[in-house]
Amino acid sequence: MTGGSEGTPSYEQLTAQLAEVNATLDAVRTAQLAELNAALDAVQAGAVDAVLSAPGPGGRMIPLDGADGFFRTLVTEMQEGAASIDAAGTVLYANPRFAELVGLPLSKLIGCTLGELTTSGGRPAAQRLLAQAASGPARCVLELLRDDGRPVPAALSAAPIGGERPEICLVAMDLTEQKATETKLRMAEEQYRGLLESAPEAMVVVDGEGITQLANAECERMFGYSREVLVGSSVEMLMPERFQDPPR
Protein backbone atom coordinates (compact mmCIF):
# COMPACT_ATOMS: atom_id res chain seq x y z
CA MET A 1 0.00 0.00 0.00
CA THR A 2 2.78 2.37 -0.92
CA GLY A 3 3.06 4.77 -3.82
CA GLY A 4 3.25 3.93 -7.47
CA SER A 5 3.69 0.98 -9.79
CA GLU A 6 7.03 0.20 -11.40
CA GLY A 7 8.12 2.98 -13.74
CA THR A 8 5.59 5.48 -12.33
CA PRO A 9 7.01 8.15 -9.98
CA SER A 10 5.38 8.24 -6.58
CA TYR A 11 3.59 11.27 -5.15
CA GLU A 12 6.51 11.83 -2.78
CA GLN A 13 8.97 11.68 -5.69
CA LEU A 14 6.98 14.24 -7.68
CA THR A 15 6.80 16.55 -4.67
CA ALA A 16 10.53 16.14 -4.08
CA GLN A 17 11.28 16.91 -7.75
CA LEU A 18 9.25 20.12 -7.60
CA ALA A 19 10.96 21.17 -4.36
CA GLU A 20 14.37 20.41 -5.92
CA VAL A 21 13.60 22.53 -9.00
CA ASN A 22 12.49 25.49 -6.87
CA ALA A 23 15.51 25.14 -4.58
CA THR A 24 17.86 25.06 -7.58
CA LEU A 25 16.29 28.18 -9.10
CA ASP A 26 16.49 29.99 -5.77
CA ALA A 27 20.14 28.98 -5.42
CA VAL A 28 20.91 30.27 -8.93
CA ARG A 29 19.25 33.62 -8.20
CA THR A 30 21.10 33.90 -4.89
CA ALA A 31 24.43 33.09 -6.55
CA GLN A 32 23.79 35.64 -9.31
CA LEU A 33 22.97 38.33 -6.75
CA ALA A 34 26.06 37.49 -4.69
CA GLU A 35 28.24 37.63 -7.82
CA LEU A 36 26.75 40.99 -8.78
CA ASN A 37 27.29 42.42 -5.28
CA ALA A 38 30.89 41.21 -5.28
CA ALA A 39 31.49 42.89 -8.65
CA LEU A 40 29.98 46.15 -7.43
CA ASP A 41 32.13 46.06 -4.29
CA ALA A 42 35.23 45.50 -6.43
CA VAL A 43 34.41 48.47 -8.64
CA GLN A 44 33.76 50.74 -5.69
CA ALA A 45 37.06 49.65 -4.13
CA GLY A 46 38.91 50.47 -7.36
CA ALA A 47 40.00 46.86 -7.86
CA VAL A 48 38.51 46.59 -11.37
CA ASP A 49 40.05 48.25 -14.43
CA ALA A 50 37.80 46.71 -17.09
CA VAL A 51 34.80 44.43 -17.54
CA LEU A 52 33.99 41.71 -20.05
CA SER A 53 30.92 42.64 -22.12
CA ALA A 54 29.73 39.02 -22.40
CA PRO A 55 30.98 35.60 -21.27
CA GLY A 56 32.90 33.39 -23.71
CA PRO A 57 35.16 34.15 -26.66
CA GLY A 58 32.72 36.70 -28.10
CA GLY A 59 33.09 39.05 -25.14
CA ARG A 60 35.16 42.21 -25.33
CA MET A 61 37.06 44.01 -22.62
CA ILE A 62 35.67 47.46 -21.83
CA PRO A 63 37.94 49.75 -19.80
CA LEU A 64 36.27 51.61 -16.97
CA ASP A 65 36.81 55.32 -16.54
CA GLY A 66 34.86 55.08 -13.30
CA ALA A 67 31.84 53.42 -11.76
CA ASP A 68 29.48 55.03 -14.28
CA GLY A 69 31.06 53.06 -17.11
CA PHE A 70 30.69 49.84 -15.20
CA PHE A 71 27.03 50.40 -14.42
CA ARG A 72 26.23 51.29 -18.05
CA THR A 73 27.92 48.11 -19.24
CA LEU A 74 26.34 46.01 -16.50
CA VAL A 75 22.79 47.15 -17.27
CA THR A 76 23.22 46.82 -21.03
CA GLU A 77 24.70 43.34 -20.95
CA MET A 78 22.88 41.75 -17.98
CA GLN A 79 20.67 38.71 -18.64
CA GLU A 80 17.69 40.18 -16.76
CA GLY A 81 15.49 42.93 -18.10
CA ALA A 82 16.19 46.32 -16.52
CA ALA A 83 14.39 49.63 -16.85
CA SER A 84 14.15 53.05 -15.29
CA ILE A 85 10.57 54.25 -14.86
CA ASP A 86 8.94 57.31 -13.34
CA ALA A 87 6.40 57.31 -10.52
CA ALA A 88 3.55 56.81 -13.01
CA GLY A 89 5.24 53.73 -14.46
CA THR A 90 6.39 55.30 -17.74
CA VAL A 91 9.56 53.71 -19.13
CA LEU A 92 12.37 56.26 -19.36
CA TYR A 93 15.16 53.80 -20.17
CA ALA A 94 15.36 50.04 -20.78
CA ASN A 95 18.11 47.60 -21.63
CA PRO A 96 17.99 45.24 -24.64
CA ARG A 97 16.91 42.26 -22.50
CA PHE A 98 13.81 44.08 -21.23
CA ALA A 99 12.90 44.99 -24.81
CA GLU A 100 13.34 41.34 -25.77
CA LEU A 101 11.06 40.21 -22.94
CA VAL A 102 8.17 42.37 -24.15
CA GLY A 103 8.92 41.92 -27.86
CA LEU A 104 9.36 45.61 -28.64
CA PRO A 105 12.24 47.59 -30.15
CA LEU A 106 13.78 50.00 -27.68
CA SER A 107 12.53 52.96 -29.71
CA LYS A 108 8.92 51.88 -29.14
CA LEU A 109 9.42 50.67 -25.58
CA ILE A 110 10.49 54.07 -24.27
CA GLY A 111 7.37 55.96 -23.26
CA CYS A 112 5.23 52.89 -22.63
CA THR A 113 3.77 52.42 -19.17
CA LEU A 114 4.20 49.37 -16.98
CA GLY A 115 0.43 48.89 -17.15
CA GLU A 116 0.58 48.69 -20.95
CA LEU A 117 3.36 46.09 -20.69
CA THR A 118 1.38 43.93 -18.24
CA THR A 119 -1.59 41.61 -18.76
CA SER A 120 -4.92 42.84 -17.42
CA GLY A 121 -4.75 40.33 -14.58
CA GLY A 122 -1.32 41.57 -13.52
CA ARG A 123 -2.05 45.31 -13.52
CA PRO A 124 -3.22 45.51 -9.90
CA ALA A 125 0.05 43.87 -8.82
CA ALA A 126 1.99 46.30 -11.02
CA GLN A 127 0.22 49.26 -9.41
CA ARG A 128 1.01 47.96 -5.91
CA LEU A 129 4.64 47.46 -6.95
CA LEU A 130 4.93 51.08 -8.10
CA ALA A 131 3.32 52.38 -4.92
CA GLN A 132 5.63 50.35 -2.67
CA ALA A 133 8.76 51.06 -4.74
CA ALA A 134 8.29 54.82 -4.31
CA SER A 135 9.58 54.49 -0.75
CA GLY A 136 11.55 51.25 -0.69
CA PRO A 137 12.34 47.91 -2.36
CA ALA A 138 9.36 45.89 -3.60
CA ARG A 139 8.82 42.61 -5.44
CA CYS A 140 6.02 40.80 -7.20
CA VAL A 141 5.33 38.06 -9.74
CA LEU A 142 3.05 38.86 -12.68
CA GLU A 143 2.69 38.37 -16.42
CA LEU A 144 4.28 40.83 -18.80
CA LEU A 145 2.49 41.26 -22.13
CA ARG A 146 4.52 40.88 -25.30
CA ASP A 147 3.72 42.96 -28.36
CA ASP A 148 2.41 39.79 -30.08
CA GLY A 149 -0.08 39.25 -27.25
CA ARG A 150 1.78 36.39 -25.58
CA PRO A 151 2.04 36.59 -21.77
CA VAL A 152 5.44 36.15 -20.15
CA PRO A 153 5.58 35.18 -16.45
CA ALA A 154 8.15 37.35 -14.71
CA ALA A 155 9.47 38.18 -11.25
CA LEU A 156 9.81 41.95 -10.86
CA SER A 157 12.01 43.77 -8.37
CA ALA A 158 11.81 47.54 -7.96
CA ALA A 159 13.51 50.18 -5.83
CA PRO A 160 13.64 53.99 -5.78
CA ILE A 161 16.55 55.80 -7.42
CA GLY A 162 17.89 58.91 -5.75
CA GLY A 163 18.21 62.09 -7.76
CA GLU A 164 16.48 65.32 -8.70
CA ARG A 165 13.57 63.47 -10.33
CA PRO A 166 12.00 60.52 -8.52
CA GLU A 167 12.60 57.38 -10.58
CA ILE A 168 12.30 53.66 -9.96
CA CYS A 169 14.76 50.98 -10.99
CA LEU A 170 12.92 47.92 -12.29
CA VAL A 171 14.48 44.48 -12.87
CA ALA A 172 12.51 41.67 -14.55
CA MET A 173 13.47 37.98 -14.51
CA ASP A 174 11.82 35.65 -17.05
CA LEU A 175 10.07 32.75 -15.28
CA THR A 176 8.95 30.94 -18.44
CA GLU A 177 11.29 27.97 -17.94
CA GLN A 178 10.43 27.62 -14.25
CA LYS A 179 6.68 27.76 -14.95
CA ALA A 180 7.05 25.17 -17.72
CA THR A 181 8.84 22.82 -15.32
CA GLU A 182 6.18 23.34 -12.66
CA THR A 183 3.46 22.63 -15.23
CA LYS A 184 5.11 19.35 -16.29
CA LEU A 185 5.44 18.22 -12.69
CA ARG A 186 1.84 19.21 -11.93
CA MET A 187 0.59 17.27 -14.96
CA ALA A 188 2.63 14.25 -13.89
CA GLU A 189 1.14 14.50 -10.40
CA GLU A 190 -2.40 14.76 -11.81
CA GLN A 191 -1.75 11.73 -14.02
CA TYR A 192 -0.46 9.81 -11.01
CA ARG A 193 -3.53 10.77 -8.98
CA GLY A 194 -5.75 9.68 -11.88
CA LEU A 195 -4.07 6.26 -12.06
CA LEU A 196 -4.37 5.88 -8.31
CA GLU A 197 -8.06 6.85 -8.30
CA SER A 198 -9.00 4.53 -11.17
CA ALA A 199 -7.17 1.50 -9.75
CA PRO A 200 -9.54 -1.42 -9.03
CA GLU A 201 -7.61 -2.22 -5.84
CA ALA A 202 -7.59 -0.28 -2.59
CA MET A 203 -4.45 1.89 -2.66
CA VAL A 204 -2.92 4.40 -0.29
CA VAL A 205 0.24 6.51 -0.47
CA VAL A 206 2.12 6.91 2.80
CA ASP A 207 5.16 8.93 3.80
CA GLY A 208 8.26 7.69 5.57
CA GLU A 209 6.49 7.89 8.94
CA GLY A 210 3.62 5.72 7.77
CA ILE A 211 1.16 8.62 7.58
CA THR A 212 -1.39 8.37 4.76
CA GLN A 213 -1.01 11.11 2.14
CA LEU A 214 -3.44 9.84 -0.51
CA ALA A 215 -6.19 7.21 -0.64
CA ASN A 216 -8.38 6.15 -3.55
CA ALA A 217 -12.13 5.55 -3.73
CA GLU A 218 -11.76 1.77 -3.55
CA CYS A 219 -9.89 2.17 -0.27
CA GLU A 220 -12.80 4.19 1.12
CA ARG A 221 -15.27 1.53 0.00
CA MET A 222 -13.27 -1.42 1.29
CA PHE A 223 -12.37 -0.10 4.73
CA GLY A 224 -15.36 2.17 5.34
CA TYR A 225 -13.32 5.27 6.22
CA SER A 226 -13.75 8.57 4.40
CA ARG A 227 -10.73 10.17 2.73
CA GLU A 228 -10.87 12.98 5.27
CA VAL A 229 -10.29 10.45 8.05
CA LEU A 230 -7.63 8.44 6.20
CA VAL A 231 -5.39 11.29 5.04
CA GLY A 232 -3.17 12.42 7.89
CA SER A 233 -3.74 9.26 9.92
CA SER A 234 -1.39 6.33 10.44
CA VAL A 235 -1.75 3.57 7.87
CA GLU A 236 -1.83 1.14 10.78
CA MET A 237 -5.52 1.92 11.25
CA LEU A 238 -6.14 -0.25 8.17
CA MET A 239 -4.24 -3.21 9.60
CA PRO A 240 -5.47 -5.92 11.96
CA GLU A 241 -4.43 -5.25 15.55
CA ARG A 242 -1.98 -8.15 15.60
CA PHE A 243 0.09 -6.42 12.86
CA GLN A 244 0.13 -3.02 14.51
CA ASP A 245 3.09 -1.77 16.50
CA PRO A 246 2.47 -1.94 20.26
CA PRO A 247 1.85 1.46 21.88
CA ARG A 248 4.94 3.13 23.29
CSV table of N, CA and C in Angstrom, one decimal, residues 156-232:
chain,number,residue,atom,x,y,z
A,156,LEU,N,9.4,40.6,-10.8
A,156,LEU,CA,9.8,42.0,-10.9
A,156,LEU,C,10.3,42.4,-9.5
A,157,SER,N,11.4,43.1,-9.5
A,157,SER,CA,12.0,43.8,-8.4
A,157,SER,C,12.1,45.3,-8.7
A,158,ALA,N,11.8,46.1,-7.7
A,158,ALA,CA,11.8,47.5,-8.0
A,158,ALA,C,12.3,48.3,-6.7
A,159,ALA,N,13.0,49.4,-6.9
A,159,ALA,CA,13.5,50.2,-5.8
A,159,ALA,C,13.7,51.6,-6.3
A,160,PRO,N,13.5,52.6,-5.4
A,160,PRO,CA,13.6,54.0,-5.8
A,160,PRO,C,15.1,54.3,-6.1
A,161,ILE,N,15.2,55.3,-7.0
A,161,ILE,CA,16.5,55.8,-7.4
A,161,ILE,C,16.6,57.2,-6.9
A,162,GLY,N,17.7,57.5,-6.2
A,162,GLY,CA,17.9,58.9,-5.7
A,162,GLY,C,18.2,59.8,-6.9
A,163,GLY,N,17.9,61.1,-6.7
A,163,GLY,CA,18.2,62.1,-7.8
A,163,GLY,C,17.2,63.2,-7.7
A,164,GLU,N,17.4,64.2,-8.7
A,164,GLU,CA,16.5,65.3,-8.7
A,164,GLU,C,15.1,64.9,-9.0
A,165,ARG,N,14.9,63.9,-10.0
A,165,ARG,CA,13.6,63.5,-10.3
A,165,ARG,C,13.4,62.1,-9.7
A,166,PRO,N,12.2,61.9,-9.1
A,166,PRO,CA,12.0,60.5,-8.5
A,166,PRO,C,11.8,59.5,-9.6
A,167,GLU,N,12.7,58.5,-9.6
A,167,GLU,CA,12.6,57.4,-10.6
A,167,GLU,C,12.7,56.1,-9.8
A,168,ILE,N,12.3,55.0,-10.5
A,168,ILE,CA,12.3,53.7,-10.0
A,168,ILE,C,13.1,52.7,-10.9
A,169,CYS,N,14.0,52.0,-10.3
A,169,CYS,CA,14.8,51.0,-11.0
A,169,CYS,C,14.0,49.7,-11.0
A,170,LEU,N,13.7,49.1,-12.1
A,170,LEU,CA,12.9,47.9,-12.3
A,170,LEU,C,13.8,46.8,-12.9
A,171,VAL,N,13.8,45.6,-12.3
A,171,VAL,CA,14.5,44.5,-12.9
A,171,VAL,C,13.5,43.4,-13.1
A,172,ALA,N,13.5,42.7,-14.2
A,172,ALA,CA,12.5,41.7,-14.6
A,172,ALA,C,13.3,40.4,-14.9
A,173,MET,N,12.9,39.3,-14.2
A,173,MET,CA,13.5,38.0,-14.5
A,173,MET,C,12.4,37.1,-15.2
A,174,ASP,N,12.7,36.5,-16.3
A,174,ASP,CA,11.8,35.7,-17.1
A,174,ASP,C,11.6,34.3,-16.3
A,175,LEU,N,10.4,34.0,-16.0
A,175,LEU,CA,10.1,32.8,-15.3
A,175,LEU,C,9.5,31.7,-16.2
A,176,THR,N,9.6,31.9,-17.5
A,176,THR,CA,9.0,30.9,-18.4
A,176,THR,C,9.4,29.5,-18.2
A,177,GLU,N,10.7,29.3,-18.1
A,177,GLU,CA,11.3,28.0,-17.9
A,177,GLU,C,10.8,27.4,-16.6
A,178,GLN,N,10.9,28.1,-15.5
A,178,GLN,CA,10.4,27.6,-14.3
A,178,GLN,C,9.0,27.2,-14.3
A,179,LYS,N,8.1,28.1,-14.9
A,179,LYS,CA,6.7,27.8,-14.9
A,179,LYS,C,6.4,26.5,-15.8
A,180,ALA,N,7.2,26.3,-16.9
A,180,ALA,CA,7.0,25.2,-17.7
A,180,ALA,C,7.4,23.9,-16.9
A,181,THR,N,8.5,24.0,-16.1
A,181,THR,CA,8.8,22.8,-15.3
A,181,THR,C,7.8,22.5,-14.3
A,182,GLU,N,7.2,23.5,-13.6
A,182,GLU,CA,6.2,23.3,-12.7
A,182,GLU,C,4.9,22.7,-13.3
A,183,THR,N,4.6,23.2,-14.5
A,183,THR,CA,3.5,22.6,-15.2
A,183,THR,C,3.6,21.1,-15.5
A,184,LYS,N,4.8,20.8,-16.0
A,184,LYS,CA,5.1,19.4,-16.3
A,184,LYS,C,5.0,18.5,-15.0
A,185,LEU,N,5.5,19.0,-13.9
A,185,LEU,CA,5.4,18.2,-12.7
A,185,LEU,C,4.0,18.1,-12.2
A,186,ARG,N,3.2,19.2,-12.4
A,186,ARG,CA,1.8,19.2,-11.9
A,186,ARG,C,1.0,18.2,-12.8
A,187,MET,N,1.3,18.2,-14.1
A,187,MET,CA,0.6,17.3,-15.0
A,187,MET,C,0.9,15.8,-14.6
A,188,ALA,N,2.2,15.6,-14.3
A,188,ALA,CA,2.6,14.3,-13.9
A,188,ALA,C,1.9,13.8,-12.6
A,189,GLU,N,1.8,14.8,-11.7
A,189,GLU,CA,1.1,14.5,-10.4
A,189,GLU,C,-0.3,14.2,-10.6
A,190,GLU,N,-1.0,15.0,-11.5
A,190,GLU,CA,-2.4,14.8,-11.8
A,190,GLU,C,-2.6,13.4,-12.5
A,191,GLN,N,-1.7,13.0,-13.4
A,191,GLN,CA,-1.7,11.7,-14.0
A,191,GLN,C,-1.6,10.6,-13.0
A,192,TYR,N,-0.7,10.8,-12.1
A,192,TYR,CA,-0.5,9.8,-11.0
A,192,TYR,C,-1.7,9.7,-10.1
A,193,ARG,N,-2.3,10.8,-9.8
A,193,ARG,CA,-3.5,10.8,-9.0
A,193,ARG,C,-4.7,10.1,-9.7
A,194,GLY,N,-4.7,10.3,-11.1
A,194,GLY,CA,-5.8,9.7,-11.9
A,194,GLY,C,-5.6,8.2,-11.9
A,195,LEU,N,-4.3,7.7,-12.1
A,195,LEU,CA,-4.1,6.3,-12.1
A,195,LEU,C,-4.4,5.6,-10.7
A,196,LEU,N,-4.1,6.4,-9.6
A,196,LEU,CA,-4.4,5.9,-8.3
A,196,LEU,C,-5.9,5.8,-8.1
A,197,GLU,N,-6.6,6.8,-8.5
A,197,GLU,CA,-8.1,6.8,-8.3
A,197,GLU,C,-8.8,5.8,-9.1
A,198,SER,N,-8.3,5.5,-10.3
A,198,SER,CA,-9.0,4.5,-11.2
A,198,SER,C,-8.6,3.1,-10.9
A,199,ALA,N,-7.6,2.9,-10.0
A,199,ALA,CA,-7.2,1.5,-9.8
A,199,ALA,C,-8.3,0.7,-9.1
A,200,PRO,N,-8.5,-0.6,-9.6
A,200,PRO,CA,-9.5,-1.4,-9.0
A,200,PRO,C,-9.2,-1.9,-7.6
A,201,GLU,N,-8.0,-1.8,-7.2
A,201,GLU,CA,-7.6,-2.2,-5.8
A,201,GLU,C,-7.6,-1.0,-4.9
A,202,ALA,N,-7.7,-1.3,-3.6
A,202,ALA,CA,-7.6,-0.3,-2.6
A,202,ALA,C,-6.1,0.1,-2.5
A,203,MET,N,-5.8,1.4,-2.7
A,203,MET,CA,-4.5,1.9,-2.7
A,203,MET,C,-4.3,3.1,-1.8
A,204,VAL,N,-3.2,3.2,-1.1
A,204,VAL,CA,-2.9,4.4,-0.3
A,204,VAL,C,-1.5,4.8,-0.5
A,205,VAL,N,-1.1,6.0,-0.4
A,205,VAL,CA,0.2,6.5,-0.5
A,205,VAL,C,0.6,7.0,0.9
A,206,VAL,N,1.7,6.5,1.5
A,206,VAL,CA,2.1,6.9,2.8
A,206,VAL,C,3.5,7.5,2.7
A,207,ASP,N,3.8,8.4,3.7
A,207,ASP,CA,5.2,8.9,3.8
A,207,ASP,C,6.1,8.0,4.6
A,208,GLY,N,7.3,8.5,4.9
A,208,GLY,CA,8.3,7.7,5.6
A,208,GLY,C,7.9,7.4,7.0
A,209,GLU,N,6.9,8.1,7.6
A,209,GLU,CA,6.5,7.9,8.9
A,209,GLU,C,5.2,7.0,9.0
A,210,GLY,N,4.8,6.6,7.8
A,210,GLY,CA,3.6,5.7,7.8
A,210,GLY,C,2.3,6.5,7.8
A,211,ILE,N,2.4,7.8,7.6
A,211,ILE,CA,1.2,8.6,7.6
A,211,ILE,C,0.6,8.7,6.2
A,212,THR,N,-0.7,8.4,6.1
A,212,THR,CA,-1.4,8.4,4.8
A,212,THR,C,-1.4,9.8,4.1
A,213,GLN,N,-1.0,9.9,2.9
A,213,GLN,CA,-1.0,11.1,2.1
A,213,GLN,C,-2.1,11.1,1.1
A,214,LEU,N,-2.4,10.0,0.5
A,214,LEU,CA,-3.4,9.8,-0.5
A,214,LEU,C,-4.1,8.5,-0.3
A,215,ALA,N,-5.4,8.5,-0.7
A,215,ALA,CA,-6.2,7.2,-0.6
A,215,ALA,C,-7.2,7.3,-1.8
A,216,ASN,N,-7.4,6.1,-2.4
A,216,ASN,CA,-8.4,6.2,-3.6
A,216,ASN,C,-9.8,5.8,-3.1
A,217,ALA,N,-10.7,5.8,-4.0
A,217,ALA,CA,-12.1,5.6,-3.7
A,217,ALA,C,-12.3,4.1,-3.3
A,218,GLU,N,-11.6,3.2,-3.9
A,218,GLU,CA,-11.8,1.8,-3.6
A,218,GLU,C,-11.3,1.5,-2.1
A,219,CYS,N,-10.3,2.3,-1.7
A,219,CYS,CA,-9.9,2.2,-0.3
A,219,CYS,C,-11.0,2.6,0.7
A,220,GLU,N,-11.7,3.7,0.3
A,220,GLU,CA,-12.8,4.2,1.1
A,220,GLU,C,-13.9,3.1,1.2
A,221,ARG,N,-14.2,2.5,0.0
A,221,ARG,CA,-15.3,1.5,0.0
A,221,ARG,C,-14.9,0.3,0.8
A,222,MET,N,-13.7,-0.2,0.7
A,222,MET,CA,-13.3,-1.4,1.3
A,222,MET,C,-13.2,-1.3,2.8
A,223,PHE,N,-12.6,-0.2,3.3
A,223,PHE,CA,-12.4,-0.1,4.7
A,223,PHE,C,-13.4,0.7,5.5
A,224,GLY,N,-14.3,1.4,4.7
A,224,GLY,CA,-15.4,2.2,5.3
A,224,GLY,C,-15.0,3.5,6.0
A,225,TYR,N,-13.7,4.0,5.7
A,225,TYR,CA,-13.3,5.3,6.2
A,225,TYR,C,-13.4,6.3,5.1
A,226,SER,N,-13.8,7.5,5.4
A,226,SER,CA,-13.7,8.6,4.4
A,226,SER,C,-12.3,9.0,4.2
A,227,ARG,N,-12.1,9.7,3.0
A,227,ARG,CA,-10.7,10.2,2.7
A,227,ARG,C,-10.3,11.2,3.8
A,228,GLU,N,-11.2,12.0,4.3
A,228,GLU,CA,-10.9,13.0,5.3
A,228,GLU,C,-10.3,12.3,6.5
A,229,VAL,N,-10.8,11.2,6.9
A,229,VAL,CA,-10.3,10.4,8.1
A,229,VAL,C,-9.0,9.8,7.7
A,230,LEU,N,-8.8,9.2,6.5
A,230,LEU,CA,-7.6,8.4,6.2
A,230,LEU,C,-6.4,9.3,6.1
A,231,VAL,N,-6.5,10.4,5.3
A,231,VAL,CA,-5.4,11.3,5.0
A,231,VAL,C,-5.0,12.0,6.3
A,232,GLY,N,-3.7,11.8,6.7
A,232,GLY,CA,-3.2,12.4,7.9
A,232,GLY,C,-3.1,11.5,9.0
